XYZ file of C-alpha atoms in Angstrom:
687
model
C 139.315 43.528 15.157
C 135.786 44.712 15.872
C 135.294 43.942 19.547
C 135.927 47.516 20.727
C 133.772 48.892 17.919
C 130.902 46.662 19.020
C 131.462 47.567 22.675
C 130.851 51.192 21.742
C 127.614 50.108 20.118
C 126.675 48.329 23.329
C 127.590 51.255 25.562
C 125.727 53.671 23.329
C 122.644 51.469 23.475
C 122.630 51.804 27.273
C 122.174 55.551 26.927
C 120.400 55.723 23.562
C 117.617 53.133 23.771
C 117.232 51.053 20.627
C 113.586 52.059 20.429
C 114.626 55.720 20.023
C 116.471 54.817 16.823
C 113.377 53.315 15.199
C 110.806 56.026 16.003
C 110.218 56.817 12.338
C 111.454 60.392 11.840
C 109.870 63.748 12.612
C 108.772 66.613 10.368
C 106.162 69.039 11.732
C 105.580 68.563 15.438
C 103.470 69.846 18.298
C 104.146 68.910 21.903
C 102.440 68.227 25.194
C 103.099 66.862 28.679
C 101.285 64.082 30.521
C 102.204 61.564 33.220
C 101.869 58.383 31.185
C 103.454 55.830 33.507
C 102.146 57.148 36.829
C 105.541 57.963 38.330
C 104.569 61.549 39.113
C 106.862 62.974 36.428
C 105.474 64.577 33.277
C 106.379 62.662 30.118
C 106.618 64.121 26.616
C 104.008 63.788 23.867
C 105.031 64.502 20.272
C 102.419 64.876 17.541
C 103.703 64.969 13.959
C 100.951 66.366 11.769
C 102.602 65.007 8.606
C 100.994 61.620 8.992
C 99.040 62.439 12.185
C 101.361 60.327 14.370
C 101.388 60.611 18.151
C 104.638 59.519 19.818
C 105.029 58.940 23.547
C 108.363 59.555 25.286
C 108.890 58.576 28.919
C 110.881 61.139 30.901
C 113.865 59.255 32.374
C 115.920 62.341 33.152
C 117.194 63.345 36.551
C 117.390 66.986 37.623
C 119.167 68.945 34.896
C 119.267 65.939 32.548
C 117.671 65.452 29.122
C 116.750 61.798 28.697
C 113.596 60.546 26.999
C 112.789 56.999 25.931
C 110.229 56.280 23.245
C 107.531 53.721 23.963
C 104.606 52.502 21.894
C 102.805 51.122 24.970
C 100.402 54.063 25.242
C 99.786 54.912 21.576
C 96.520 53.014 21.182
C 94.996 54.608 24.299
C 94.824 58.007 22.595
C 92.039 59.021 20.204
C 92.754 59.605 16.527
C 94.233 63.082 16.137
C 94.059 65.262 13.048
C 95.910 68.407 12.049
C 96.730 69.802 15.476
C 96.390 68.996 19.162
C 96.553 70.837 22.478
C 96.963 68.869 25.696
C 95.411 70.880 28.529
C 93.571 70.057 31.776
C 90.165 71.719 31.481
C 88.501 70.274 34.616
C 91.344 70.676 37.120
C 91.761 66.992 37.960
C 95.496 67.070 37.248
C 95.174 65.019 34.047
C 95.662 66.664 30.663
C 92.696 66.415 28.301
C 92.869 66.479 24.504
C 91.721 69.323 22.233
C 92.123 68.558 18.536
C 90.968 69.659 15.108
C 87.584 68.260 14.105
C 88.173 67.119 10.560
C 85.350 68.093 8.212
C 83.794 70.554 10.655
C 86.352 73.411 10.875
C 86.068 73.176 14.620
C 87.450 71.741 17.849
C 86.553 68.457 19.493
C 87.514 67.542 23.042
C 88.420 64.242 24.698
C 88.239 64.015 28.486
C 91.094 62.208 30.224
C 89.337 59.530 32.302
C 92.465 57.551 33.077
C 92.660 55.510 36.250
C 95.703 54.155 38.019
C 97.656 52.123 35.495
C 95.112 52.586 32.693
C 95.244 55.495 30.222
C 91.825 56.267 28.710
C 89.915 59.092 26.968
C 86.261 59.774 26.225
C 84.818 62.136 23.619
C 83.245 64.993 25.594
C 82.474 67.525 22.892
C 81.942 66.671 19.230
C 81.798 67.359 16.418
C 82.756 70.886 17.525
C 82.893 73.333 20.413
C 80.497 76.285 20.336
C 80.379 79.676 21.969
C 77.670 82.297 22.385
C 78.209 84.713 19.500
C 75.770 87.406 18.389
C 72.726 85.909 20.035
C 73.268 82.216 19.414
C 75.568 79.230 19.863
C 78.047 79.194 16.984
C 80.944 76.897 16.114
C 84.297 78.216 17.359
C 86.048 78.388 14.015
C 89.272 76.373 13.899
C 90.902 75.106 10.723
C 93.749 72.681 10.234
C 95.888 75.625 9.071
C 95.558 77.627 12.315
C 96.973 76.693 15.711
C 94.854 78.199 18.521
C 95.866 79.155 22.051
C 93.888 77.204 24.660
C 94.696 78.348 28.195
C 93.444 80.488 31.054
C 93.393 83.984 29.566
C 91.487 85.817 32.320
C 92.999 84.247 35.438
C 89.867 82.544 36.769
C 91.246 79.003 36.449
C 89.261 77.630 33.519
C 90.510 77.309 29.941
C 89.699 79.985 27.382
C 90.352 79.989 23.634
C 92.139 82.492 21.430
C 91.915 81.998 17.683
C 91.622 83.947 14.443
C 88.111 84.879 13.321
C 86.465 84.150 9.989
C 88.435 86.779 8.073
C 91.680 85.692 9.674
C 92.742 89.234 10.538
C 91.693 89.727 14.168
C 92.074 87.453 17.176
C 88.855 86.389 18.862
C 88.684 85.622 22.568
C 86.216 82.957 23.667
C 85.879 83.038 27.449
C 84.990 79.883 29.359
C 82.088 80.633 31.732
C 82.433 77.431 33.765
C 83.738 79.150 36.918
C 81.393 82.134 36.583
C 78.286 79.968 36.189
C 79.026 76.878 38.253
C 81.888 77.804 40.553
C 84.012 74.962 39.175
C 86.097 74.524 36.032
C 84.677 71.219 34.810
C 82.567 72.578 31.925
C 83.247 73.875 28.425
C 80.796 76.755 28.084
C 82.104 79.624 25.990
C 81.157 83.157 25.001
C 82.950 85.357 22.510
C 83.817 88.473 24.510
C 86.413 90.088 22.281
C 86.652 90.183 18.498
C 89.992 91.991 18.520
C 92.025 90.686 21.420
C 95.194 92.684 21.966
C 94.047 95.335 19.494
C 96.258 93.776 16.854
C 95.525 92.844 13.250
C 97.374 90.600 10.840
C 97.825 91.593 7.219
C 96.054 89.214 4.842
C 98.908 89.466 2.321
C 102.020 88.985 4.470
C 103.141 88.610 8.075
C 102.918 92.315 8.947
C 101.142 93.017 12.255
C 99.183 96.249 12.785
C 99.163 97.444 16.402
C 96.343 99.338 18.145
C 94.036 98.410 15.268
C 90.431 97.267 15.562
C 88.797 98.874 12.550
C 87.056 95.767 11.207
C 87.531 96.658 7.563
C 87.040 100.421 7.727
C 90.656 101.444 8.017
C 92.267 98.117 7.240
C 91.727 96.595 3.832
C 90.344 93.075 3.944
C 89.792 91.167 0.725
C 86.350 89.627 1.155
C 86.845 87.371 -1.858
C 89.827 85.719 -0.158
C 87.583 84.806 2.810
C 90.464 84.375 5.269
C 94.224 84.080 5.533
C 95.980 80.803 4.831
C 97.263 79.956 8.294
C 98.962 81.108 11.489
C 99.995 79.868 14.910
C 98.989 81.627 18.132
C 100.800 81.229 21.474
C 100.433 83.388 24.591
C 102.788 83.618 27.558
C 104.066 86.224 29.989
C 107.528 86.903 28.598
C 108.735 89.639 30.981
C 107.217 88.824 34.366
C 104.707 91.706 34.437
C 101.687 89.427 34.841
C 100.332 90.182 31.359
C 100.059 87.656 28.545
C 102.228 88.489 25.567
C 101.684 87.066 22.108
C 103.811 84.916 19.800
C 102.623 84.677 16.198
C 103.858 82.886 13.096
C 102.421 83.084 9.610
C 102.296 80.644 6.714
C 105.222 80.920 4.265
C 107.290 82.855 6.817
C 110.113 81.206 8.784
C 110.173 83.076 12.088
C 108.268 83.991 15.223
C 107.030 87.501 16.006
C 106.816 88.502 19.675
C 104.216 91.136 20.555
C 104.430 92.632 24.052
C 101.298 93.363 26.055
C 101.140 96.889 27.480
C 97.492 96.775 28.543
C 96.080 95.519 31.828
C 94.564 92.329 33.261
C 91.175 93.066 31.701
C 92.186 94.462 28.324
C 95.151 93.218 26.347
C 96.950 95.810 24.222
C 99.961 94.903 22.108
C 102.305 97.872 22.091
C 105.520 96.586 20.485
C 106.726 93.758 18.292
C 109.982 91.914 17.667
C 110.199 89.880 14.487
C 113.391 88.026 15.450
C 112.625 85.667 18.326
C 114.402 84.482 20.355
C 116.942 87.317 19.993
C 119.951 85.058 20.700
C 119.287 82.802 17.682
C 116.001 83.596 15.928
C 113.826 80.738 14.742
C 114.207 80.107 11.024
C 112.085 77.170 9.916
C 110.507 76.836 6.463
C 106.977 77.954 7.308
C 104.767 78.886 10.230
C 106.675 77.553 13.272
C 104.683 76.704 16.396
C 106.353 77.186 19.808
C 105.810 75.148 22.961
C 107.104 76.023 26.419
C 107.974 73.198 28.807
C 110.761 71.986 31.075
C 112.825 69.629 28.926
C 115.953 69.244 31.079
C 114.148 68.798 34.409
C 115.603 71.893 36.069
C 112.254 73.463 36.995
C 112.436 76.169 34.309
C 110.486 76.084 31.059
C 112.497 75.661 27.870
C 111.295 76.271 24.307
C 110.536 73.755 21.545
C 109.796 74.967 18.007
C 108.759 73.008 14.910
C 106.977 73.790 11.612
C 103.168 73.761 11.590
C 102.418 74.198 7.898
C 100.073 71.415 6.670
C 101.943 71.297 3.359
C 104.044 68.111 3.643
C 106.982 69.680 1.822
C 107.030 72.744 4.111
C 109.532 71.177 6.493
C 113.282 70.817 6.469
C 112.779 67.251 7.645
C 116.139 66.515 9.250
C 116.419 69.575 11.503
C 112.826 70.445 12.226
C 112.676 70.299 16.038
C 114.595 73.203 17.582
C 115.262 73.106 21.323
C 116.161 76.262 23.213
C 117.248 75.771 26.821
C 116.238 78.511 29.223
C 119.296 80.000 30.912
C 117.109 82.475 32.755
C 113.891 82.085 34.753
C 110.245 81.569 33.870
C 109.590 85.241 34.599
C 112.627 86.485 32.678
C 113.602 83.763 30.187
C 116.864 83.614 28.271
C 116.431 81.062 25.494
C 119.660 79.736 23.995
C 119.620 77.331 21.044
C 120.731 73.855 22.156
C 119.982 71.747 19.072
C 118.030 71.952 15.830
C 117.239 68.246 15.857
C 115.898 67.414 19.308
C 114.898 63.716 19.411
C 115.728 63.452 15.692
C 119.425 63.110 16.462
C 118.662 59.846 18.281
C 116.806 58.263 15.363
C 117.160 57.476 11.698
C 115.765 60.577 10.016
C 116.600 61.172 6.348
C 114.334 64.191 5.953
C 111.443 63.365 3.630
C 110.658 59.796 2.673
C 112.268 56.481 3.583
C 112.070 53.458 1.268
C 113.837 50.389 2.748
C 115.094 47.314 0.917
C 116.619 44.301 2.694
C 119.547 42.888 0.712
C 123.052 41.488 1.305
C 124.679 44.357 -0.578
C 128.328 43.562 0.184
C 128.047 39.776 -0.113
C 129.228 39.001 3.435
C 126.213 36.835 4.237
C 124.568 39.464 6.492
C 121.354 41.291 5.693
C 121.943 44.970 4.947
C 119.434 47.719 4.184
C 119.414 50.075 1.216
C 117.367 53.152 1.907
C 115.991 55.694 -0.559
C 114.704 59.175 0.220
C 112.779 61.995 -1.428
C 115.301 64.708 -0.577
C 118.598 63.573 -2.024
C 119.822 61.872 -5.219
C 121.481 59.119 -3.232
C 120.847 55.883 -1.387
C 121.842 55.213 2.197
C 123.494 51.891 2.959
C 122.799 50.533 6.419
C 125.680 48.084 6.457
C 125.302 45.171 8.839
C 128.446 45.188 10.985
C 127.009 42.791 13.539
C 126.427 39.069 13.161
C 123.840 36.628 11.833
C 121.966 36.590 15.145
C 122.806 40.087 16.440
C 122.678 42.573 13.573
C 123.945 46.126 14.033
C 123.910 48.743 11.313
C 126.369 51.432 10.319
C 125.083 54.146 7.976
C 126.986 55.192 4.869
C 126.190 56.304 1.315
C 125.964 54.221 -1.841
C 128.421 56.068 -4.083
C 126.468 55.839 -7.344
C 125.800 58.754 -9.639
C 122.018 59.163 -9.705
C 122.218 62.566 -11.349
C 119.556 64.865 -9.951
C 116.959 62.112 -9.561
C 115.217 61.953 -6.177
C 112.505 59.834 -4.658
C 114.748 56.817 -5.132
C 113.177 53.431 -4.338
C 115.710 50.564 -4.571
C 115.272 46.971 -5.781
C 118.018 44.384 -6.287
C 118.469 41.313 -8.464
C 121.462 39.280 -9.678
C 120.629 39.489 -13.395
C 123.836 37.920 -14.757
C 124.419 35.290 -12.064
C 127.844 36.623 -11.041
C 126.924 36.645 -7.344
C 126.626 40.433 -7.199
C 123.393 42.348 -7.000
C 122.408 44.728 -9.771
C 120.419 47.748 -8.645
C 117.140 49.048 -10.074
C 115.825 52.346 -8.695
C 112.494 54.034 -9.189
C 112.362 57.821 -9.208
C 109.915 60.577 -8.349
C 109.388 61.451 -12.022
C 108.548 57.824 -12.756
C 111.665 56.455 -14.414
C 113.306 53.088 -13.706
C 117.132 53.143 -13.804
C 119.300 50.005 -13.857
C 122.863 49.984 -12.443
C 125.604 47.369 -12.255
C 126.952 46.598 -8.800
C 129.978 48.811 -9.431
C 127.769 51.817 -10.161
C 127.837 51.664 -13.959
C 124.550 52.864 -15.434
C 123.235 50.035 -17.611
C 119.865 51.469 -18.617
C 118.576 54.909 -17.701
C 115.094 54.206 -19.054
C 114.461 50.606 -18.104
C 111.236 49.207 -19.647
C 110.300 52.802 -20.575
C 108.304 53.019 -17.369
C 106.647 56.413 -17.010
C 104.387 56.468 -13.942
C 105.450 59.025 -11.280
C 106.923 57.779 -8.003
C 107.816 54.394 -9.411
C 108.605 51.823 -6.708
C 110.082 48.542 -8.022
C 110.244 45.163 -6.304
C 111.809 41.893 -7.551
C 110.340 38.519 -6.552
C 109.828 35.117 -8.147
C 106.061 35.119 -7.737
C 105.330 31.724 -9.315
C 108.551 30.043 -8.134
C 109.642 29.118 -11.675
C 113.212 30.263 -11.152
C 112.713 33.513 -13.089
C 112.491 36.719 -11.079
C 109.448 38.888 -11.782
C 109.127 42.652 -11.404
C 106.346 44.511 -9.578
C 106.224 48.322 -9.656
C 104.092 50.633 -7.528
C 103.401 54.245 -8.418
C 101.419 57.378 -7.626
C 98.125 55.848 -8.805
C 98.077 53.361 -5.943
C 97.958 50.406 -8.341
C 100.668 47.893 -9.279
C 102.373 47.084 -12.573
C 103.519 43.489 -13.111
C 106.187 42.271 -15.553
C 106.817 38.595 -16.292
C 108.865 38.179 -19.436
C 106.587 39.799 -22.030
C 103.458 39.866 -19.843
C 102.497 43.320 -18.596
C 99.563 44.621 -16.582
C 99.199 47.900 -14.720
C 96.405 46.644 -12.468
C 98.005 43.548 -10.963
C 95.832 41.664 -8.469
C 93.205 44.400 -8.479
C 95.309 46.239 -5.917
C 94.397 49.900 -5.350
C 95.577 51.464 -2.086
C 94.051 54.910 -2.533
C 92.182 56.343 0.454
C 90.057 59.245 -0.728
C 89.663 60.595 2.814
C 93.417 61.223 2.714
C 94.312 61.906 -0.922
C 93.367 61.259 -4.536
C 96.695 59.476 -4.926
C 97.917 56.130 -3.640
C 101.754 56.116 -3.768
C 101.865 52.321 -3.705
C 105.169 50.754 -2.616
C 105.106 46.929 -2.898
C 107.159 44.275 -1.155
C 106.701 40.521 -1.503
C 107.877 37.966 1.034
C 107.664 34.278 1.790
C 105.566 33.272 4.796
C 105.618 29.539 5.286
C 104.450 27.958 2.054
C 102.753 31.058 0.658
C 103.691 34.389 -0.828
C 102.274 37.517 0.793
C 102.199 41.026 -0.629
C 102.564 44.161 1.525
C 101.873 47.540 -0.073
C 102.680 50.900 1.492
C 100.423 53.847 0.722
C 99.827 57.582 0.900
C 97.480 57.153 3.876
C 100.200 55.454 5.908
C 98.447 52.117 6.030
C 100.446 49.072 4.901
C 98.012 46.825 3.057
C 98.455 43.044 3.271
C 97.277 40.655 0.531
C 97.271 36.893 0.160
C 96.233 34.721 -2.801
C 99.150 36.238 -4.712
C 99.628 34.733 -8.167
C 101.244 35.564 -11.501
C 98.045 34.648 -13.326
C 96.151 37.362 -15.137
C 92.811 38.764 -13.965
C 93.018 37.304 -10.452
C 92.089 39.676 -7.635
C 94.117 39.274 -4.448
C 92.458 39.221 -1.029
C 93.221 42.026 1.400
C 93.786 40.386 4.795
C 94.676 43.046 7.391
C 93.790 40.639 10.199
C 96.735 38.447 9.227
C 99.258 41.078 10.344
C 98.692 39.736 13.863
C 100.223 36.436 12.746
C 103.479 38.281 12.106
C 103.440 40.903 14.868
C 101.289 41.731 17.884
C 99.979 45.291 18.297
C 101.117 46.448 14.870
C 99.815 50.004 14.224
C 97.095 50.532 11.653
C 98.979 53.481 10.142
C 102.661 54.338 10.161
C 102.648 57.933 8.967
C 101.911 59.098 5.442
C 103.555 57.432 2.406
C 104.514 54.228 4.132
C 106.930 51.688 2.638
C 107.544 48.284 4.220
C 110.278 45.648 4.216
C 109.754 42.220 5.765
C 112.648 39.861 6.589
C 114.204 37.729 9.326
C 117.068 40.014 10.314
C 118.391 38.023 13.269
C 117.730 34.455 12.091
C 115.318 33.654 14.924
C 112.754 32.154 12.508
C 110.482 35.142 13.077
C 109.890 37.832 10.478
C 110.701 41.409 11.415
C 108.760 44.292 9.899
C 110.451 47.562 8.969
C 108.344 50.500 7.795
C 109.557 53.792 6.350
C 107.409 56.876 6.006
C 107.306 60.451 4.723
C 108.928 61.751 7.927
C 112.165 60.137 6.732
C 112.544 57.496 9.408
C 112.092 53.798 10.014
C 109.964 51.872 12.470
C 111.044 48.358 13.433
C 108.831 45.653 14.904
C 109.648 42.239 16.420
C 113.305 43.045 17.124
C 115.748 45.472 18.732
C 118.702 46.302 16.478
C 121.504 48.799 17.098
C 122.493 51.662 14.815
C 125.987 53.140 14.748
C 125.874 56.584 13.153
C 128.516 58.643 14.916
C 130.378 58.860 11.640
C 133.627 57.275 12.770
C 135.673 54.624 11.071
C 136.006 51.134 12.511
C 138.469 50.580 15.336
C 141.669 48.615 14.803
C 143.114 46.727 17.779
C 146.690 47.438 16.721
C 146.157 51.192 17.138
C 147.804 51.667 20.541
C 146.135 54.589 22.300
C 145.944 54.795 26.060
C 143.910 57.197 28.179
C 144.152 57.653 31.973
C 142.733 58.142 34.476
C 139.403 56.622 33.491
C 137.031 57.576 35.104
C 138.375 61.139 35.178
C 137.376 64.187 37.181
C 139.518 67.022 35.828
C 142.164 65.954 33.278
C 142.810 63.041 30.911
C 146.207 61.979 29.608
C 146.127 60.660 26.030
C 149.125 58.686 24.762
C 149.617 57.295 21.245
C 152.249 54.541 21.160
C 154.394 54.413 18.017
C 152.227 56.953 16.197
C 151.644 60.713 16.155
C 148.345 62.311 17.009
C 146.890 64.989 14.739
C 143.799 65.903 16.731
C 141.709 64.820 19.717
C 137.934 65.306 19.854
C 135.388 64.674 22.610
C 131.776 63.962 21.678
C 128.759 62.870 23.663
C 127.018 59.620 22.746
C 124.674 61.532 20.432
C 127.705 62.428 18.279
C 127.666 66.126 19.263
C 131.193 67.596 19.291
C 131.987 69.079 22.713
C 135.750 69.659 22.553
C 138.455 69.613 19.900
C 142.205 70.021 20.194
C 144.908 70.012 17.506
C 147.913 67.889 18.460
C 151.300 67.181 16.892
C 152.788 64.818 19.426
C 152.483 61.345 20.894
C 151.035 62.640 24.182
C 148.594 65.345 25.217
C 146.451 66.378 28.180
C 142.752 67.294 28.024
C 140.964 69.469 30.572
C 137.512 67.886 31.134
C 136.464 69.445 34.427
C 133.824 71.549 32.675
C 131.999 68.476 31.336
C 128.941 67.242 33.261
C 129.103 63.780 34.792
C 128.468 61.107 32.191
C 129.838 58.885 29.439
C 131.803 60.399 26.530
C 133.570 59.293 23.383
C 137.191 60.309 22.793
C 138.161 60.349 19.096
C 141.894 60.344 18.389
C 143.069 61.136 14.853
C 146.298 59.342 14.011
C 148.320 59.190 10.803
C 146.811 55.735 10.155
C 143.191 56.527 10.974
C 140.748 57.199 13.788
C 140.693 55.533 17.192
C 137.708 55.735 19.548
C 137.819 55.391 23.311
C 135.014 55.558 25.864
C 135.661 57.429 29.115
C 133.619 58.317 32.180
C 133.501 61.823 33.697
C 132.795 61.720 37.431
């Protein structure tokens, strides 16, 4: 019954690597290019500032093809990044260096790329901050985590200059690199502020209005000194019309679009003479707040495309699911024509629920296979990753748990068979701090279970002392744990406190307990993104557990230290290989999986029945495909790619139809046939 269904899973996995599924979600991204694997082709770097995660994608695409495969092999080679990052080659050796926000210094620190063949490596070159000659002395080049600077060659001499907002956040300051002028080479980072009003443009401190031909420094433009500076903006420069002059793209905090300002000056003096608030004109960017653009060749056709994602440091200032917009360039680099291709580049290949992902491993449907229930911050629902594979080769299909959770969000699931009927009851924590108990059929049993009232409650059931009675552990916003055993209650169980004051005053503890050999271990997710590990776990009062981060290596080699902010872990043996797998959710709405490769089927189609007789020929096809339904009538025929994107659709009221596919690029496609009795899926090749 399921062999064709599983063959689609297998085929899809050939083109959508399993590791792409488990990247962990994306929210607010910046991008860069670097040859990571030494094959001479630039790979893609993705930095998500919501959690400060750097993700490395190897470019596997041929000319005109978009194909990137995630790898964690290079993650640990990079320095710790905060807030924002620019990858740019400052010394001309062909290897991109790293410019990033210097946390605590309101400045920029620089890491030199000292990689050798086969070994990626970086060294801190400038820290804690870059300086430039300003007003008679060396002064920090101001850069906050709320502003994205432009770091590129602004004057055409080959070395990298810096364009960023000044202290008041109204005018753009140009800091010229004097490396070439002084030393004849571009291997130094020696700056001088040469322009306090680059482009003769000023930004309003109250909104996103831009004033052209304005350099009055407070005399004709009102600046509120008490406000000190604006709250954030992104700055990008690029020649947008082929006239050799650098134009300006700006975005402002709390505003969803990009403003394009055209340069009408000359090579020595920039002068912005016009502005367009809707960019690109074909489909303007509309992201929640302060989008940051990045120009690069995504589809390997030699022409730069456009990636856009939110930059706002506020974690909630992101749409979560559709926060990486890709525009393909149908024009040239000199005269671009950006057309929207997708709003979820890379995200469409991974589990990404938006904001928050809280996994629970449980056999929800009682078929003997481990499923996953998944809560999120965005929606009042749980996702059910139903295991449609086998005991040794799990594969998940995503659907919803059809319970009525009202308007409660931030759902964290826990399961226990309270009445011994063989079906799991469901307890969910909520963002406001309530615990809600449901029967397996969705009946609400108790909407205020135990009268729990700590925000972001995160329950977990486990028989801690192995007495046959399941205990309840609940995490919450404080970073501590509540423990319930019959009538025993403590809100500081084991002395656990996962707050990290360098990240937040809150902890957002999410506990999970699991058996490891003869002992019970406790893993606790946190606001900082670290998953804490404790042993010495006991139900006894006033016993402090031991944090043992070094023991993670017993379960998994090369496990990251942090997984993105607000982590939540689940530990289980998914494939019955006697080795525990580790699954970690985070605020970006995705899951990361370690120690296994497991398929996800999320095209949204029903299972395939063998007795649905549908034939397609020829296969492979070059121009047309005949589709025949035997003993049934077709209602519609749809063609999608293996990402689930609909490419063609045709209404049918017959047992046979013909599809014209000559316009499709060469590749593998999924044909979805709607019959009276259901959906049938067929794979075909276009040659």
